[in-house]
């Protein structure tokens, strides 16, 4: 048997995992949901969800991968036996990887398309976001346009995955993540120098508590899962390429920290521009594709900033997209002993096909909707809803139960600390090992499952 591939270093892993975490969720989704839900008030709730639920589950996911050196299905089988029903939690993850990538890749395609439009200078001719919105809708009404860019985005992901863990996933992240950070800094500095940028900062950092209600928690929790790539075994799969002596606790901090900082910086880059032009920050999903292009293009140096912004979005989407597909690919490689090439081709083709209805949601299939929570959902909306509101929290719920009750907190913590961390929090200087273990146990055994469960009840109107 060929030896399982591994990351070349812990930094390689951190960059790849951060690459997975930092994605459209940070740059496209986070700013608009924060904008619609009370700015800093949302940020506050979101940070709690990241710290109290996201981080412990991130630890557990990476750990399950590292301990078993397997894909999500194989990981549960390795710990709980081949016939255990827990393997279906892994299978849920493989299914979620289809669902997520099928809409993610459409937005990834838009990002590629807009990077090219920025290069062509298209945005300079938009007088305002309304015209930009019409352009967006017009382009999307052409199925070939959507499908074409979806295909380009998809092929780039396949290309990276085909090159393997070190040569593909790690190499791409090592190169792209620093580029992403540089671009983001340039955009933030540019934004902060604009007139009225303080209004944008105030919007993001001063809380509007009146916007907070139970559904804000649902949104914040769902987004915490999405943004940290949790609940479907993506971090498990990345963790499975780690070796026993890699420090998971530290790596998780780094990943969650980078992810959160980058989301906030993206918010700064976007809202400073939006406010300095006097626009509505609550523009919803269209914020990035309708509102920003004309606003960016009208700034001094706008041509370059518009290009940089969409390049940033594309990079973020690519490094996340690869982690989503890698779950399914590693499943075929481990469980059915396929070669990486064969697995990538087969899963790639299947996911590509699954995405087609999402691509057609904006044109040929725009009338094919089903009602969910009183709204008409297209295939695209259904895929997003199913993944973010159902599959990921469900996966997270079972992962917490597994670590807390089946595998037990003792074994989980013991395994977590194997990579030489002394304490789960703050390296023993503030909390000693046993207190940190108690806190971790409370979070994983009680808080996470209970909150996730409540969110479920709430979203189906049962409470
Ligand atoms: N975290 C990514 C983002 O914020 C998306 C993502 C990548 C993801 N891999 C995932 C989401 C696995 C859920 C599960 O855009």
CSV table of C-alpha atoms and ligand atoms in Angstrom, one decimal:
chain,number,residue,atom,x,y,z
A,1,UNK,CA,0.0,0.0,0.0
A,2,UNK,CA,1.3,3.5,-0.7
A,3,UNK,CA,1.9,5.6,2.4
A,4,UNK,CA,-0.7,8.2,3.2
A,5,UNK,CA,0.3,11.7,2.2
A,6,UNK,CA,1.1,14.3,4.8
A,7,UNK,CA,1.6,18.0,5.1
A,8,UNK,CA,5.3,18.9,5.0
A,9,UNK,CA,5.0,21.0,8.1
A,10,UNK,CA,2.7,22.4,10.7
A,11,UNK,CA,2.7,25.8,9.0
A,12,UNK,CA,1.7,24.0,5.8
A,13,UNK,CA,-1.3,22.6,7.6
A,14,UNK,CA,-2.2,25.9,9.3
A,15,UNK,CA,-2.1,27.7,6.0
A,16,UNK,CA,-4.2,25.0,4.3
A,17,UNK,CA,-6.7,24.8,7.1
A,18,UNK,CA,-6.9,28.6,7.2
A,19,UNK,CA,-7.3,28.6,3.4
A,20,UNK,CA,-10.2,26.3,3.9
A,21,UNK,CA,-11.8,28.4,6.6
A,22,UNK,CA,-11.2,31.8,4.9
A,23,UNK,CA,-13.5,31.8,2.0
A,24,UNK,CA,-16.6,33.3,0.5
A,25,UNK,CA,-18.1,33.0,4.0
A,26,UNK,CA,-15.6,35.7,5.2
A,27,UNK,CA,-15.6,38.1,2.3
A,28,UNK,CA,-19.0,37.7,0.7
A,29,UNK,CA,-21.3,36.4,3.5
A,30,UNK,CA,-20.0,37.7,6.8
A,31,UNK,CA,-20.1,41.4,5.9
A,32,UNK,CA,-23.6,41.3,4.5
A,33,UNK,CA,-25.1,39.3,7.4
A,34,UNK,CA,-23.3,41.5,9.9
A,35,UNK,CA,-24.7,44.5,8.0
A,36,UNK,CA,-28.2,43.2,8.1
A,37,UNK,CA,-28.2,42.1,11.7
A,38,UNK,CA,-26.9,44.9,13.9
A,39,UNK,CA,-23.2,45.3,13.0
A,40,UNK,CA,-21.2,44.9,16.2
A,41,UNK,CA,-24.1,43.3,18.0
A,42,UNK,CA,-24.0,40.5,15.5
A,43,UNK,CA,-20.2,40.4,15.7
A,44,UNK,CA,-20.4,39.9,19.4
A,45,UNK,CA,-22.8,36.9,19.2
A,46,UNK,CA,-20.8,35.5,16.4
A,47,UNK,CA,-17.6,35.7,18.4
A,48,UNK,CA,-19.2,33.8,21.3
A,49,UNK,CA,-20.3,31.1,18.9
A,50,UNK,CA,-16.8,30.8,17.5
A,51,UNK,CA,-15.1,30.6,20.9
A,52,UNK,CA,-17.6,28.5,22.8
A,53,UNK,CA,-18.7,26.1,20.0
A,54,UNK,CA,-16.6,26.5,16.9
A,55,UNK,CA,-13.2,26.2,18.5
A,56,UNK,CA,-13.9,23.0,20.5
A,57,UNK,CA,-15.5,21.3,17.6
A,58,UNK,CA,-12.6,22.4,15.3
A,59,UNK,CA,-10.3,20.8,17.8
A,60,UNK,CA,-12.3,17.6,17.8
A,61,UNK,CA,-12.6,17.4,14.0
A,62,UNK,CA,-8.9,17.8,13.4
A,63,UNK,CA,-8.2,15.3,16.1
A,64,UNK,CA,-10.5,12.7,14.7
A,65,UNK,CA,-8.7,13.0,11.4
A,66,UNK,CA,-5.2,12.9,13.0
A,67,UNK,CA,-5.9,9.9,15.3
A,68,UNK,CA,-7.4,7.8,12.5
A,69,UNK,CA,-5.5,9.0,9.5
A,70,UNK,CA,-8.8,8.6,7.6
A,71,UNK,CA,-11.6,10.4,5.7
A,72,UNK,CA,-14.7,11.1,7.8
A,73,UNK,CA,-16.4,7.8,7.1
A,74,UNK,CA,-13.3,5.8,7.7
A,75,UNK,CA,-12.5,7.9,10.8
A,76,UNK,CA,-15.7,6.9,12.6
A,77,UNK,CA,-15.3,3.3,11.5
A,78,UNK,CA,-11.7,3.2,12.8
A,79,UNK,CA,-12.8,4.3,16.3
A,80,UNK,CA,-16.2,2.7,16.6
A,81,UNK,CA,-16.0,-0.3,14.4
A,82,UNK,CA,-17.0,-1.1,10.8
A,83,UNK,CA,-20.6,-1.7,11.5
A,84,UNK,CA,-21.1,1.3,13.7
A,85,UNK,CA,-23.8,3.7,12.7
A,86,UNK,CA,-21.5,6.5,13.3
A,87,UNK,CA,-20.1,6.0,9.9
A,88,UNK,CA,-23.3,7.6,8.6
A,89,UNK,CA,-22.3,10.9,10.2
A,90,UNK,CA,-19.2,10.7,8.0
A,91,UNK,CA,-21.4,9.9,5.0
A,92,UNK,CA,-23.5,12.9,5.8
A,93,UNK,CA,-20.3,14.9,5.5
A,94,UNK,CA,-19.6,13.5,2.1
A,95,UNK,CA,-23.1,14.4,1.0
A,96,UNK,CA,-22.7,17.9,2.4
A,97,UNK,CA,-19.5,18.3,0.4
A,98,UNK,CA,-21.7,17.9,-2.7
A,99,UNK,CA,-24.3,20.2,-1.5
A,100,UNK,CA,-22.0,23.0,-0.5
A,101,UNK,CA,-19.7,22.9,-3.5
A,102,UNK,CA,-22.7,22.9,-5.8
A,103,UNK,CA,-23.6,26.5,-4.9
A,104,UNK,CA,-20.1,27.5,-3.7
A,105,UNK,CA,-18.7,26.9,-7.1
A,106,UNK,CA,-21.3,29.1,-8.8
A,107,UNK,CA,-20.3,32.0,-6.5
A,108,UNK,CA,-16.6,31.1,-7.2
A,109,UNK,CA,-17.4,31.3,-10.9
A,110,UNK,CA,-18.9,34.8,-10.4
A,111,UNK,CA,-15.7,35.8,-8.7
A,112,UNK,CA,-13.6,34.7,-11.6
A,113,UNK,CA,-16.0,36.4,-14.0
A,114,UNK,CA,-15.8,39.7,-12.0
A,115,UNK,CA,-12.0,39.6,-11.8
A,116,UNK,CA,-12.0,39.5,-15.6
A,117,UNK,CA,-14.6,42.2,-15.9
A,118,UNK,CA,-12.5,44.4,-13.5
A,119,UNK,CA,-9.5,43.8,-15.8
A,120,UNK,CA,-11.6,44.9,-18.8
A,121,UNK,CA,-12.6,48.0,-16.9
A,122,UNK,CA,-16.3,47.3,-17.1
A,123,UNK,CA,-17.1,48.7,-13.7
A,124,UNK,CA,-16.1,52.2,-14.6
A,125,UNK,CA,-19.1,52.6,-16.8
A,126,UNK,CA,-21.6,51.8,-14.0
A,127,UNK,CA,-22.9,55.0,-12.6
A,128,UNK,CA,-24.5,53.4,-9.6
A,129,UNK,CA,-25.2,50.0,-7.9
A,130,UNK,CA,-28.6,49.7,-9.6
A,131,UNK,CA,-27.0,49.6,-13.0
A,132,UNK,CA,-24.4,47.2,-11.7
A,133,UNK,CA,-27.3,45.0,-10.4
A,134,UNK,CA,-28.9,45.0,-13.8
A,135,UNK,CA,-25.6,44.0,-15.3
A,136,UNK,CA,-25.3,41.1,-12.8
A,137,UNK,CA,-28.8,39.9,-13.5
A,138,UNK,CA,-28.4,40.2,-17.3
A,139,UNK,CA,-25.1,38.2,-17.2
A,140,UNK,CA,-26.8,35.6,-15.0
A,141,UNK,CA,-29.8,35.3,-17.3
A,142,UNK,CA,-27.4,33.6,-19.7
A,143,UNK,CA,-26.9,30.0,-18.7
A,144,UNK,CA,-23.7,29.7,-20.7
A,145,UNK,CA,-22.1,32.5,-18.8
A,146,UNK,CA,-22.9,31.0,-15.4
A,147,UNK,CA,-22.0,27.5,-16.5
A,148,UNK,CA,-18.8,28.7,-18.3
A,149,UNK,CA,-17.3,30.4,-15.2
A,150,UNK,CA,-18.5,27.7,-12.9
A,151,UNK,CA,-16.5,25.3,-15.2
A,152,UNK,CA,-13.4,27.5,-15.0
A,153,UNK,CA,-13.5,27.7,-11.3
A,154,UNK,CA,-14.2,24.0,-11.0
A,155,UNK,CA,-11.3,23.0,-13.2
A,156,UNK,CA,-8.9,25.0,-11.1
A,157,UNK,CA,-10.0,23.1,-8.0
A,158,UNK,CA,-9.6,19.8,-9.8
A,159,UNK,CA,-6.2,20.8,-11.0
A,160,UNK,CA,-5.0,21.5,-7.4
A,161,UNK,CA,-6.5,18.4,-6.0
A,162,UNK,CA,-5.0,16.2,-8.7
A,163,UNK,CA,-1.5,17.4,-7.6
A,164,UNK,CA,-2.0,15.9,-4.1
A,165,UNK,CA,-1.7,17.0,-0.5
A,166,UNK,CA,1.8,18.5,-0.5
A,167,UNK,CA,2.1,19.4,-4.2
A,168,UNK,CA,-1.4,20.6,-4.6
A,169,UNK,CA,-3.4,21.6,-1.4
A,170,UNK,CA,-0.4,22.8,0.6
A,171,UNK,CA,1.5,24.4,-2.2
A,172,UNK,CA,-1.6,26.3,-3.4
A,173,UNK,CA,-2.4,27.5,0.1
A,174,UNK,CA,1.2,28.5,0.9
A,175,UNK,CA,1.3,30.7,-2.1
A,176,UNK,CA,-2.2,32.0,-2.1
A,177,UNK,CA,-2.8,32.8,1.5
A,178,UNK,CA,0.0,35.4,1.8
A,179,UNK,CA,-1.2,37.0,-1.4
A,180,UNK,CA,-4.7,37.1,0.0
A,181,UNK,CA,-3.4,38.8,3.2
A,182,UNK,CA,-1.4,41.4,1.2
A,183,UNK,CA,-4.4,42.2,-1.0
A,184,UNK,CA,-6.7,42.5,2.0
A,185,UNK,CA,-4.2,44.9,3.8
A,186,UNK,CA,-4.1,47.1,0.7
A,187,UNK,CA,-7.9,47.2,0.5
A,188,UNK,CA,-8.2,48.0,4.3
A,189,UNK,CA,-5.7,50.8,4.1
A,190,UNK,CA,-7.4,52.2,1.1
A,191,UNK,CA,-10.8,52.0,2.8
A,192,UNK,CA,-9.6,53.7,6.0
A,193,UNK,CA,-8.2,56.6,4.0
A,194,UNK,CA,-11.5,57.4,2.4
A,195,UNK,CA,-13.7,60.3,3.6
A,196,UNK,CA,-16.3,59.1,6.0
A,197,UNK,CA,-14.6,55.9,6.6
A,198,UNK,CA,-15.3,56.3,10.3
A,199,UNK,CA,-19.0,55.9,9.6
A,200,UNK,CA,-18.2,52.4,8.1
A,201,UNK,CA,-16.1,51.6,11.2
A,202,UNK,CA,-18.9,52.7,13.5
A,203,UNK,CA,-21.4,50.6,11.7
A,204,UNK,CA,-19.2,47.6,12.0
A,205,UNK,CA,-18.1,48.2,15.6
A,206,UNK,CA,-21.0,49.9,17.3
A,207,UNK,CA,-23.8,47.6,18.2
A,208,UNK,CA,-27.5,47.9,17.3
A,209,UNK,CA,-29.0,45.5,19.8
A,210,UNK,CA,-32.5,46.1,18.6
A,211,UNK,CA,-31.7,43.9,15.6
A,212,UNK,CA,-30.9,40.9,17.8
A,213,UNK,CA,-33.5,38.2,18.2
A,214,UNK,CA,-33.4,34.4,18.4
A,215,UNK,CA,-32.9,34.0,14.7
A,216,UNK,CA,-29.7,36.0,15.0
A,217,UNK,CA,-28.3,33.2,17.1
A,218,UNK,CA,-29.3,30.7,14.4
A,219,UNK,CA,-27.5,32.8,11.8
A,220,UNK,CA,-24.4,33.4,13.9
A,221,UNK,CA,-24.1,29.7,14.9
A,222,UNK,CA,-24.7,28.5,11.3
A,223,UNK,CA,-22.2,31.0,10.1
A,224,UNK,CA,-19.6,30.0,12.7
A,225,UNK,CA,-19.8,26.4,11.3
A,226,UNK,CA,-19.7,27.5,7.8
A,227,UNK,CA,-16.8,29.9,8.2
A,228,UNK,CA,-14.6,27.4,10.2
A,229,UNK,CA,-15.5,24.7,7.6
A,230,UNK,CA,-17.0,22.6,10.3
A,231,UNK,CA,-19.6,19.9,10.5
A,232,UNK,CA,-18.8,17.9,7.3
A,233,UNK,CA,-15.4,16.5,7.9
A,234,UNK,CA,-13.3,19.0,5.9
A,235,UNK,CA,-11.1,19.7,8.9
A,236,UNK,CA,-11.1,16.0,9.8
A,237,UNK,CA,-9.8,15.3,6.3
A,238,UNK,CA,-7.2,18.0,6.6
A,239,UNK,CA,-6.3,16.7,10.1
A,240,UNK,CA,-5.8,13.2,8.7
A,241,UNK,CA,-2.7,14.4,6.8
A,242,UNK,CA,-1.1,15.5,10.1
A,243,UNK,CA,1.2,13.4,12.1
A,244,UNK,CA,0.9,12.4,15.8
A,245,UNK,CA,3.2,15.0,17.2
A,246,UNK,CA,1.5,18.0,15.6
A,247,UNK,CA,0.0,20.3,18.1
A,248,UNK,CA,-3.7,20.5,17.3
A,249,UNK,CA,-4.7,22.9,20.0
A,250,UNK,CA,-2.4,25.6,18.9
A,251,UNK,CA,-3.2,25.1,15.2
A,252,UNK,CA,-6.9,25.4,15.9
A,253,UNK,CA,-6.3,28.8,17.6
A,254,UNK,CA,-4.3,30.0,14.7
A,255,UNK,CA,-7.0,28.9,12.2
A,256,UNK,CA,-9.9,30.4,14.1
A,257,UNK,CA,-7.9,33.6,14.8
A,258,UNK,CA,-6.9,34.1,11.1
A,259,UNK,CA,-10.5,33.3,10.0
A,260,UNK,CA,-12.1,35.8,12.4
A,261,UNK,CA,-9.5,38.6,11.8
A,262,UNK,CA,-9.9,38.2,8.0
A,263,UNK,CA,-13.7,38.4,8.2
A,264,UNK,CA,-13.5,41.6,10.2
A,265,UNK,CA,-10.9,43.1,7.9
A,266,UNK,CA,-13.1,42.2,4.9
A,267,UNK,CA,-15.9,44.0,6.7
A,268,UNK,CA,-13.7,47.1,7.2
A,269,UNK,CA,-12.6,47.0,3.6
A,270,UNK,CA,-16.1,46.8,2.4
A,271,UNK,CA,-18.0,49.1,4.7
A,272,UNK,CA,-15.6,52.0,4.6
A,273,UNK,CA,-16.1,52.0,0.8
A,274,UNK,CA,-19.9,51.6,1.1
A,275,UNK,CA,-20.3,54.4,3.7
A,276,UNK,CA,-18.0,56.8,2.0
A,277,UNK,CA,-20.3,56.6,-1.0
A,278,UNK,CA,-23.4,56.9,1.1
A,279,UNK,CA,-24.9,53.5,0.3
A,280,UNK,CA,-27.1,51.1,2.1
A,281,UNK,CA,-24.9,48.6,4.0
A,282,UNK,CA,-27.8,46.2,4.3
A,283,UNK,CA,-27.8,45.3,0.6
A,284,UNK,CA,-27.8,41.5,1.3
A,285,UNK,CA,-26.2,38.9,-0.9
A,286,UNK,CA,-25.8,41.4,-3.7
A,287,UNK,CA,-23.5,43.6,-1.6
A,288,UNK,CA,-20.4,42.3,-3.2
A,289,UNK,CA,-21.6,41.9,-6.8
A,290,UNK,CA,-24.0,44.9,-7.1
A,291,UNK,CA,-22.9,47.5,-4.7
A,292,UNK,CA,-19.1,47.2,-4.6
A,293,UNK,CA,-18.1,47.2,-8.3
A,294,UNK,CA,-19.3,50.7,-9.1
A,295,UNK,CA,-18.3,52.1,-5.7
A,296,UNK,CA,-14.8,50.6,-6.0
A,297,UNK,CA,-14.4,51.7,-9.6
A,298,UNK,CA,-15.2,55.3,-8.7
A,299,UNK,CA,-12.4,55.6,-6.1
A,300,UNK,CA,-9.0,57.0,-7.0
A,301,UNK,CA,-7.1,54.0,-8.2
A,302,UNK,CA,-10.4,52.3,-8.5
A,303,UNK,CA,-9.4,50.1,-11.5
A,304,UNK,CA,-6.8,48.4,-9.5
A,305,UNK,CA,-8.8,48.2,-6.3
A,306,UNK,CA,-11.8,46.6,-8.1
A,307,UNK,CA,-9.4,44.1,-9.6
A,308,UNK,CA,-7.7,43.3,-6.3
A,309,UNK,CA,-11.0,42.9,-4.6
A,310,UNK,CA,-12.3,40.3,-7.0
A,311,UNK,CA,-9.0,38.6,-7.1
A,312,UNK,CA,-9.2,38.3,-3.3
A,313,UNK,CA,-12.6,36.8,-3.5
A,314,UNK,CA,-11.4,34.3,-6.1
A,315,UNK,CA,-8.4,33.2,-4.1
A,316,UNK,CA,-10.5,32.8,-1.0
A,317,UNK,CA,-13.0,30.7,-2.9
A,318,UNK,CA,-10.3,28.5,-4.5
A,319,UNK,CA,-8.5,27.6,-1.3
A,320,UNK,CA,-11.9,26.7,0.3
A,321,UNK,CA,-13.3,24.9,-2.6
A,322,UNK,CA,-10.4,22.5,-2.6
A,323,UNK,CA,-11.1,21.5,1.0
A,324,UNK,CA,-14.7,20.8,0.2
A,325,UNK,CA,-14.0,18.5,-2.7
A,326,UNK,CA,-11.1,16.8,-0.9
A,327,UNK,CA,-13.5,15.3,1.6
A,328,UNK,CA,-15.2,13.3,-1.1
A,329,UNK,CA,-11.9,12.5,-2.9
A,330,UNK,CA,-10.3,11.1,0.3
A,331,UNK,CA,-13.4,9.0,0.9
A,332,UNK,CA,-12.9,7.2,-2.4
A,333,UNK,CA,-9.2,7.0,-1.9
A,334,UNK,CA,-9.4,5.4,1.6
A,335,UNK,CA,-12.6,3.4,1.4
A,336,UNK,CA,-12.6,2.2,-2.2
A,337,UNK,CA,-8.8,2.3,-2.7
A,338,UNK,CA,-9.1,4.5,-5.8
A,339,UNK,CA,-6.0,6.3,-7.0
A,340,UNK,CA,-6.1,10.1,-6.2
A,341,UNK,CA,-6.5,10.7,-10.0
A,342,UNK,CA,-9.4,8.4,-10.4
A,343,UNK,CA,-11.1,9.6,-7.3
A,344,UNK,CA,-10.8,13.2,-8.3
A,345,UNK,CA,-12.1,12.6,-11.7
A,346,UNK,CA,-15.1,10.7,-10.5
A,347,UNK,CA,-16.1,12.9,-7.6
A,348,UNK,CA,-15.2,16.0,-9.6
A,349,UNK,CA,-17.6,15.0,-12.4
A,350,UNK,CA,-20.4,14.1,-10.0
A,351,UNK,CA,-20.1,17.4,-8.0
A,352,UNK,CA,-19.8,19.3,-11.2
A,353,UNK,CA,-23.1,17.8,-12.5
A,354,UNK,CA,-24.8,18.4,-9.1
A,355,UNK,CA,-24.0,22.1,-9.4
A,356,UNK,CA,-25.7,22.5,-12.8
A,357,UNK,CA,-29.2,23.0,-11.3
A,358,UNK,CA,-27.7,25.7,-9.1
A,359,UNK,CA,-26.2,27.4,-12.1
A,360,UNK,CA,-29.5,27.3,-13.9
A,361,UNK,CA,-31.3,28.8,-10.9
A,362,UNK,CA,-30.6,32.3,-12.2
A,363,UNK,CA,-32.0,31.6,-15.7
A,364,UNK,CA,-33.7,28.5,-17.1
A,365,UNK,CA,-34.7,27.1,-13.7
A,366,UNK,CA,-35.5,30.4,-12.0
A,367,UNK,CA,-39.1,29.5,-11.7
A,368,UNK,CA,-38.5,26.0,-10.3
A,369,UNK,CA,-38.8,26.9,-6.7
A,370,UNK,CA,-40.0,25.3,-3.5
A,371,UNK,CA,-41.4,27.3,-0.5
A,372,UNK,CA,-39.2,27.2,2.6
A,373,UNK,CA,-40.0,29.3,5.6
A,374,UNK,CA,-42.4,31.3,3.5
A,375,UNK,CA,-39.9,32.2,0.7
A,376,UNK,CA,-39.6,30.7,-2.8
A,377,UNK,CA,-36.2,28.9,-2.9
A,378,UNK,CA,-34.4,28.1,-6.1
A,379,UNK,CA,-32.0,25.1,-6.3
A,380,UNK,CA,-29.2,27.5,-5.4
A,381,UNK,CA,-31.1,28.7,-2.3
A,382,UNK,CA,-32.0,25.2,-1.3
A,383,UNK,CA,-28.4,24.0,-1.5
A,384,UNK,CA,-27.2,26.9,0.6
A,385,UNK,CA,-30.0,26.4,3.1
A,386,UNK,CA,-29.6,22.7,3.3
A,387,UNK,CA,-25.9,22.9,3.9
A,388,UNK,CA,-25.7,25.9,6.2
A,389,UNK,CA,-28.8,25.4,8.2
A,390,UNK,CA,-29.2,21.7,8.3
A,391,UNK,CA,-26.3,19.5,7.3
A,392,UNK,CA,-23.4,21.4,9.0
A,393,UNK,CA,-25.1,22.0,12.4
A,394,UNK,CA,-26.4,18.4,12.3
A,395,UNK,CA,-22.8,17.1,11.6
A,396,UNK,CA,-21.5,19.4,14.3
A,397,UNK,CA,-24.1,18.1,16.8
A,398,UNK,CA,-23.1,14.5,16.2
A,399,UNK,CA,-19.4,15.2,16.3
A,400,UNK,CA,-19.8,16.9,19.7
A,401,UNK,CA,-21.9,13.9,20.9
A,402,UNK,CA,-19.3,11.5,19.6
A,403,UNK,CA,-16.4,13.2,21.3
A,404,UNK,CA,-18.3,14.0,24.5
A,405,UNK,CA,-20.1,10.7,25.2
A,406,UNK,CA,-19.0,7.9,22.8
A,407,UNK,CA,-15.3,8.5,22.7
A,408,UNK,CA,-15.4,10.2,26.0
A,409,UNK,CA,-14.0,13.6,27.1
A,410,UNK,CA,-11.0,11.8,28.8
A,411,UNK,CA,-9.8,10.1,25.7
A,412,UNK,CA,-10.5,13.2,23.6
A,413,UNK,CA,-8.5,15.5,25.8
A,414,UNK,CA,-5.7,13.0,26.2
A,415,UNK,CA,-5.4,12.6,22.5
A,416,UNK,CA,-5.6,16.4,22.0
A,417,UNK,CA,-2.8,17.0,24.4
A,418,UNK,CA,-0.6,14.4,22.7
A,419,UNK,CA,0.9,17.0,20.4
A,420,UNK,CA,2.6,18.5,23.5
A,421,UNK,CA,0.3,21.3,24.6
A,422,UNK,CA,0.0,21.4,28.3
A,423,UNK,CA,-3.4,22.9,28.7
A,424,UNK,CA,-6.3,23.3,26.3
A,425,UNK,CA,-6.4,27.0,26.9
A,426,UNK,CA,-3.6,29.5,27.2
A,427,UNK,CA,-0.8,26.9,27.6
A,428,UNK,CA,-1.2,26.2,31.4
A,429,UNK,CA,-0.2,29.7,32.4
A,430,UNK,CA,-3.7,30.9,33.1
A,431,UNK,CA,-5.8,27.7,33.3
A,432,UNK,CA,-4.2,24.5,34.5
A,433,UNK,CA,-4.7,21.3,32.6
A,434,UNK,CA,-7.6,19.9,34.7
A,435,UNK,CA,-9.6,23.2,34.7
A,436,UNK,CA,-9.2,23.5,31.0
A,437,UNK,CA,-10.4,19.9,30.6
A,438,UNK,CA,-13.5,20.6,32.7
A,439,UNK,CA,-14.3,23.7,30.6
A,440,UNK,CA,-13.7,21.8,27.4
A,441,UNK,CA,-16.0,19.0,28.6
A,442,UNK,CA,-18.8,21.4,29.4
A,443,UNK,CA,-18.6,23.0,26.1
A,444,UNK,CA,-18.5,19.8,24.1
A,445,UNK,CA,-20.9,17.7,26.2
A,446,UNK,CA,-23.5,20.2,27.0
A,447,UNK,CA,-23.3,23.7,25.5
A,448,UNK,CA,-22.6,22.7,21.9
A,449,UNK,CA,-25.3,20.0,21.5
A,450,UNK,CA,-27.9,21.9,23.5
A,451,UNK,CA,-27.4,25.1,21.5
A,452,UNK,CA,-27.4,23.4,18.2
A,453,UNK,CA,-30.5,21.5,19.2
A,454,UNK,CA,-32.3,24.6,20.2
A,455,UNK,CA,-31.4,26.3,17.0
A,456,UNK,CA,-32.9,23.4,15.1
A,457,UNK,CA,-36.2,23.5,17.1
A,458,UNK,CA,-36.3,27.2,16.6
A,459,UNK,CA,-35.7,27.2,12.9
A,460,UNK,CA,-38.5,24.7,12.2
A,461,UNK,CA,-40.8,26.8,14.4
A,462,UNK,CA,-41.1,24.2,17.1
A,463,UNK,CA,-40.2,26.6,19.9
B,1,LIG,N1,-15.2,28.0,5.3
B,1,LIG,C1,-15.4,28.4,4.0
B,1,LIG,C2,-15.9,29.8,3.9
B,1,LIG,O1,-16.0,30.5,4.8
B,1,LIG,C3,-16.3,27.4,3.2
B,1,LIG,C4,-16.0,26.0,3.4
B,1,LIG,C5,-14.9,25.4,3.0
B,1,LIG,C6,-16.7,25.1,4.1
B,1,LIG,N2,-14.9,24.1,3.4
B,1,LIG,C7,-16.0,23.9,4.1
B,1,LIG,C8,-17.9,25.2,4.8
B,1,LIG,C9,-16.5,22.8,4.8
B,1,LIG,C10,-18.4,24.1,5.4
B,1,LIG,C11,-17.7,22.9,5.4
B,1,LIG,O2,-16.3,30.3,2.8
